[in-house]
Amino acid sequence: MTASLDHLRGRFLVFDGPDGSGKSTQFRRLVEAVEAQGITVCEVREPGGTHIGEQIRDLVLHYKDNIDGEMDKRCEMLLFMASRAQLISQRIQPALDAGQLVLADRFISSTLAYQGTAGGLPVADILRVGQVALGKTWPDLVVVFDVDEQTAASRLSPLLDRMEARGAAYHRLVRQGYHDQAQQDPNRYRMIDATHDPDTVYQAVIQTLTQWSPK
Ligand code: TYD
């Protein structure tokens, strides 16, 4: 029996972490647990989650860098942010207004880690674009599934998308990016050790969420 998660109603939670962190498995389990408690969940995934967003997803994850030369980093960052702006206005804000729990698989924390810390774009620039794209709709809580690159790589399918195919050094920096964010904004971030088996990680998720109280 899971402890009450009723305090999550009307809140905006993000699950994030490096590729291969297992966050999507944990996401599914949490959705089932909160729904079993009668809480309505609006699930979104990034990039995507709207018709426009799915087209951006296809463009940014499956673009062949040899068509037009490499995709410019700022172009890539702005595409992720554009998809996010649409997702907020079309799905996230209306769900929050209706008192639903919004659960997002990735959000601006991914852009800060991948395009920022790992990709080399200044984090301050991404945050400025984020102010425009997100407006007042910032997550209440970001749960980061923390995993080393070796464990993460062993969990990935051999068919990699553009981001996943980037090398070990990039993925080490992605992880560092999440650590930096958590250090800079400790009230909004919680790190979970995602190297363990799924049941152990899930226990940690539930413990983290039951102990968290919205401001
Ligand atoms: P996806 O197939 O959704 O992977 P996952 O199940 O790990 O979420 O791929 C999303 C990829 O896009 C992932 O490698 C992270 C990357 N990404 C960014 O680089 N920046 C972003 O802002 C977002 C949302 C995702």
CSV table of C-alpha atoms and ligand atoms in Angstrom, one decimal:
chain,number,residue,atom,x,y,z
A,1,MET,CA,0.0,0.0,0.0
A,2,THR,CA,1.6,3.3,-1.1
A,3,ALA,CA,1.4,6.3,1.3
A,4,SER,CA,-0.9,9.1,0.4
A,5,LEU,CA,0.2,11.2,-2.6
A,6,ASP,CA,-2.8,13.5,-2.3
A,7,HIS,CA,-0.5,16.6,-1.9
A,8,LEU,CA,0.5,16.1,-5.5
A,9,ARG,CA,-2.8,17.3,-6.9
A,10,GLY,CA,-2.5,20.5,-8.9
A,11,ARG,CA,1.3,20.2,-8.9
A,12,PHE,CA,3.8,20.1,-11.7
A,13,LEU,CA,6.4,17.3,-11.4
A,14,VAL,CA,9.2,16.5,-13.8
A,15,PHE,CA,11.1,13.2,-14.0
A,16,ASP,CA,14.5,13.7,-15.7
A,17,GLY,CA,17.9,12.2,-16.0
A,18,PRO,CA,20.5,10.9,-18.5
A,19,ASP,CA,19.5,8.5,-21.2
A,20,GLY,CA,19.4,5.0,-19.7
A,21,SER,CA,18.5,6.2,-16.2
A,22,GLY,CA,15.3,4.2,-16.2
A,23,LYS,CA,13.1,7.2,-15.5
A,24,SER,CA,10.5,6.2,-18.0
A,25,THR,CA,9.9,2.9,-16.1
A,26,GLN,CA,9.5,4.8,-12.9
A,27,PHE,CA,7.3,7.3,-14.6
A,28,ARG,CA,4.8,4.5,-15.5
A,29,ARG,CA,4.8,3.1,-12.0
A,30,LEU,CA,4.1,6.4,-10.4
A,31,VAL,CA,1.3,7.2,-12.9
A,32,GLU,CA,-0.3,3.8,-11.9
A,33,ALA,CA,0.1,4.6,-8.2
A,34,VAL,CA,-1.4,8.0,-8.2
A,35,GLU,CA,-4.3,7.0,-10.5
A,36,ALA,CA,-5.0,4.2,-8.0
A,37,GLN,CA,-5.4,6.9,-5.4
A,38,GLY,CA,-8.0,8.7,-7.6
A,39,ILE,CA,-5.7,11.5,-8.6
A,40,THR,CA,-6.1,12.7,-12.3
A,41,VAL,CA,-2.7,12.8,-14.0
A,42,CYS,CA,-1.8,14.7,-17.1
A,43,GLU,CA,1.2,12.9,-18.6
A,44,VAL,CA,3.5,14.6,-21.0
A,45,ARG,CA,6.8,13.7,-22.6
A,46,GLU,CA,9.4,15.9,-24.2
A,47,PRO,CA,10.2,16.6,-26.9
A,48,GLY,CA,6.7,16.1,-28.1
A,49,GLY,CA,3.3,15.7,-26.4
A,50,THR,CA,1.4,17.8,-28.9
A,51,HIS,CA,1.0,17.5,-32.7
A,52,ILE,CA,3.4,20.4,-33.3
A,53,GLY,CA,5.8,19.0,-30.6
A,54,GLU,CA,5.9,15.5,-32.2
A,55,GLN,CA,7.0,17.1,-35.5
A,56,ILE,CA,9.7,19.0,-33.7
A,57,ARG,CA,10.7,15.8,-32.0
A,58,ASP,CA,11.1,14.0,-35.3
A,59,LEU,CA,13.2,16.9,-36.6
A,60,VAL,CA,15.5,17.3,-33.7
A,61,LEU,CA,16.0,13.6,-32.9
A,62,HIS,CA,16.2,12.1,-36.4
A,63,TYR,CA,17.7,14.9,-38.3
A,64,LYS,CA,20.6,13.7,-40.4
A,65,ASP,CA,23.5,16.1,-39.7
A,66,ASN,CA,24.8,15.6,-43.2
A,67,ILE,CA,21.8,17.1,-45.0
A,68,ASP,CA,22.5,20.8,-44.3
A,69,GLY,CA,25.6,20.5,-42.2
A,70,GLU,CA,25.3,20.0,-38.5
A,71,MET,CA,22.2,21.4,-36.8
A,72,ASP,CA,23.3,24.7,-35.1
A,73,LYS,CA,23.2,24.3,-31.3
A,74,ARG,CA,21.1,27.4,-30.8
A,75,CYS,CA,18.6,26.0,-33.4
A,76,GLU,CA,18.5,22.7,-31.5
A,77,MET,CA,17.9,24.5,-28.2
A,78,LEU,CA,15.2,26.8,-29.6
A,79,LEU,CA,13.4,23.8,-31.1
A,80,PHE,CA,13.2,22.0,-27.8
A,81,MET,CA,12.0,25.3,-26.2
A,82,ALA,CA,9.4,25.9,-28.9
A,83,SER,CA,8.0,22.4,-28.4
A,84,ARG,CA,7.9,23.2,-24.7
A,85,ALA,CA,6.0,26.5,-25.2
A,86,GLN,CA,3.3,24.7,-27.2
A,87,LEU,CA,3.1,21.9,-24.6
A,88,ILE,CA,2.6,24.4,-21.8
A,89,SER,CA,-0.1,26.4,-23.4
A,90,GLN,CA,-2.0,23.4,-24.9
A,91,ARG,CA,-1.7,20.8,-22.1
A,92,ILE,CA,0.3,21.7,-19.0
A,93,GLN,CA,-1.3,25.0,-17.9
A,94,PRO,CA,-4.9,23.9,-18.6
A,95,ALA,CA,-4.3,20.7,-16.6
A,96,LEU,CA,-2.8,22.6,-13.6
A,97,ASP,CA,-5.8,25.0,-13.8
A,98,ALA,CA,-8.1,22.0,-13.5
A,99,GLY,CA,-6.2,20.8,-10.4
A,100,GLN,CA,-4.6,17.8,-12.1
A,101,LEU,CA,-1.2,16.5,-11.3
A,102,VAL,CA,1.1,17.2,-14.3
A,103,LEU,CA,3.9,14.6,-14.7
A,104,ALA,CA,6.5,15.4,-17.3
A,105,ASP,CA,9.1,13.0,-18.8
A,106,ARG,CA,11.9,15.6,-19.3
A,107,PHE,CA,11.5,19.4,-19.3
A,108,ILE,CA,13.8,22.5,-19.2
A,109,SER,CA,16.2,20.6,-16.9
A,110,SER,CA,17.0,18.4,-20.0
A,111,THR,CA,17.9,21.4,-22.1
A,112,LEU,CA,20.1,22.8,-19.3
A,113,ALA,CA,21.9,19.5,-19.0
A,114,TYR,CA,22.2,18.4,-22.7
A,115,GLN,CA,22.4,21.7,-24.7
A,116,GLY,CA,23.8,23.7,-21.8
A,117,THR,CA,26.4,21.9,-19.6
A,118,ALA,CA,27.1,19.1,-22.2
A,119,GLY,CA,26.5,21.1,-25.4
A,120,GLY,CA,28.3,24.2,-24.4
A,121,LEU,CA,25.5,26.8,-24.6
A,122,PRO,CA,25.6,29.2,-21.7
A,123,VAL,CA,23.2,28.1,-19.0
A,124,ALA,CA,22.2,31.7,-18.4
A,125,ASP,CA,21.1,32.1,-22.1
A,126,ILE,CA,19.0,28.9,-21.8
A,127,LEU,CA,17.4,30.3,-18.7
A,128,ARG,CA,16.6,33.6,-20.4
A,129,VAL,CA,14.9,31.8,-23.3
A,130,GLY,CA,13.2,29.6,-20.7
A,131,GLN,CA,11.7,32.7,-19.1
A,132,VAL,CA,10.0,33.5,-22.4
A,133,ALA,CA,8.9,29.9,-23.2
A,134,LEU,CA,7.7,28.9,-19.8
A,135,GLY,CA,6.3,32.2,-18.5
A,136,LYS,CA,5.0,31.4,-15.0
A,137,THR,CA,4.8,27.7,-15.6
A,138,TRP,CA,7.9,26.3,-13.9
A,139,PRO,CA,7.9,22.8,-12.3
A,140,ASP,CA,7.3,22.5,-8.6
A,141,LEU,CA,9.7,19.6,-8.3
A,142,VAL,CA,12.3,18.0,-10.6
A,143,VAL,CA,13.2,14.4,-9.7
A,144,VAL,CA,16.5,13.5,-11.2
A,145,PHE,CA,17.4,9.8,-11.8
A,146,ASP,CA,21.1,9.8,-11.3
A,147,VAL,CA,23.2,7.1,-13.0
A,148,ASP,CA,26.8,6.7,-14.2
A,149,GLU,CA,27.4,6.4,-17.9
A,150,GLN,CA,28.5,2.8,-17.9
A,151,THR,CA,25.3,1.6,-16.2
A,152,ALA,CA,23.2,3.9,-18.4
A,153,ALA,CA,24.9,2.7,-21.6
A,154,SER,CA,24.2,-0.9,-20.7
A,155,ARG,CA,20.5,-0.1,-20.5
A,156,LEU,CA,20.2,1.6,-23.9
A,157,SER,CA,18.9,-0.1,-27.1
A,158,PRO,CA,21.5,-0.4,-29.9
A,159,LEU,CA,19.3,1.8,-32.1
A,160,LEU,CA,20.4,5.2,-30.8
A,161,ASP,CA,18.8,8.6,-31.7
A,162,ARG,CA,21.0,11.7,-32.3
A,163,MET,CA,21.4,12.6,-28.6
A,164,GLU,CA,22.0,9.0,-27.4
A,165,ALA,CA,24.6,8.5,-30.1
A,166,ARG,CA,26.8,11.3,-28.6
A,167,GLY,CA,29.9,9.9,-26.9
A,168,ALA,CA,30.7,9.0,-23.2
A,169,ALA,CA,32.3,12.5,-22.6
A,170,TYR,CA,29.1,14.2,-23.6
A,171,HIS,CA,27.0,11.9,-21.3
A,172,ARG,CA,29.3,12.5,-18.4
A,173,LEU,CA,28.7,16.2,-18.8
A,174,VAL,CA,25.0,15.6,-19.1
A,175,ARG,CA,25.1,14.0,-15.7
A,176,GLN,CA,27.2,16.8,-14.3
A,177,GLY,CA,24.6,19.2,-15.6
A,178,TYR,CA,21.9,17.6,-13.5
A,179,HIS,CA,24.2,17.7,-10.4
A,180,ASP,CA,24.9,21.4,-11.0
A,181,GLN,CA,21.2,22.2,-11.3
A,182,ALA,CA,20.4,20.3,-8.1
A,183,GLN,CA,23.1,22.1,-6.3
A,184,GLN,CA,22.0,25.5,-7.5
A,185,ASP,CA,18.3,25.0,-6.8
A,186,PRO,CA,18.1,22.5,-3.9
A,187,ASN,CA,14.5,23.3,-3.1
A,188,ARG,CA,13.2,22.3,-6.5
A,189,TYR,CA,15.4,19.3,-7.2
A,190,ARG,CA,15.7,15.8,-5.7
A,191,MET,CA,18.4,13.3,-6.8
A,192,ILE,CA,17.6,9.6,-6.7
A,193,ASP,CA,20.3,6.9,-7.1
A,194,ALA,CA,19.1,5.1,-10.2
A,195,THR,CA,21.8,2.5,-10.4
A,196,HIS,CA,19.8,0.0,-8.3
A,197,ASP,CA,17.1,-2.4,-9.5
A,198,PRO,CA,13.7,-0.9,-10.4
A,199,ASP,CA,11.9,-1.9,-7.2
A,200,THR,CA,14.6,-0.2,-5.0
A,201,VAL,CA,14.5,2.9,-7.1
A,202,TYR,CA,10.7,3.0,-7.0
A,203,GLN,CA,10.8,2.8,-3.1
A,204,ALA,CA,13.2,5.8,-3.2
A,205,VAL,CA,10.8,7.7,-5.5
A,206,ILE,CA,7.8,7.2,-3.2
A,207,GLN,CA,9.8,8.1,-0.1
A,208,THR,CA,11.0,11.3,-1.8
A,209,LEU,CA,7.5,12.3,-2.9
A,210,THR,CA,5.9,11.6,0.4
A,211,GLN,CA,8.5,13.6,2.2
A,212,TRP,CA,8.3,16.5,-0.2
A,213,SER,CA,5.9,19.3,0.7
A,214,PRO,CA,4.9,22.0,-1.8
A,215,LYS,CA,5.8,25.5,-0.9
B,1,TYD,P1,13.7,10.0,-25.9
B,1,TYD,O1,13.7,9.0,-26.9
B,1,TYD,O2,12.5,10.7,-25.4
B,1,TYD,O3,14.5,9.5,-24.7
B,1,TYD,P2,14.2,9.3,-23.1
B,1,TYD,O4,13.4,8.1,-23.0
B,1,TYD,O5,15.6,9.1,-22.6
B,1,TYD,O6,13.6,10.6,-22.6
B,1,TYD,O7,14.8,11.1,-26.4
B,1,TYD,C1,14.9,12.4,-25.9
B,1,TYD,C2,16.3,12.8,-26.2
B,1,TYD,O8,16.4,14.2,-26.4
B,1,TYD,C3,17.2,12.4,-25.0
B,1,TYD,O9,18.5,11.9,-25.5
B,1,TYD,C4,17.4,13.8,-24.4
B,1,TYD,C5,17.3,14.7,-25.5
B,1,TYD,N1,16.8,16.1,-25.1
B,1,TYD,C6,17.6,17.1,-25.2
B,1,TYD,O10,18.8,17.0,-25.6
B,1,TYD,N2,17.2,18.4,-24.8
B,1,TYD,C7,15.9,18.6,-24.3
B,1,TYD,O11,15.5,19.7,-24.0
B,1,TYD,C8,15.0,17.4,-24.2
B,1,TYD,C9,13.6,17.6,-23.8
B,1,TYD,C10,15.5,16.2,-24.6
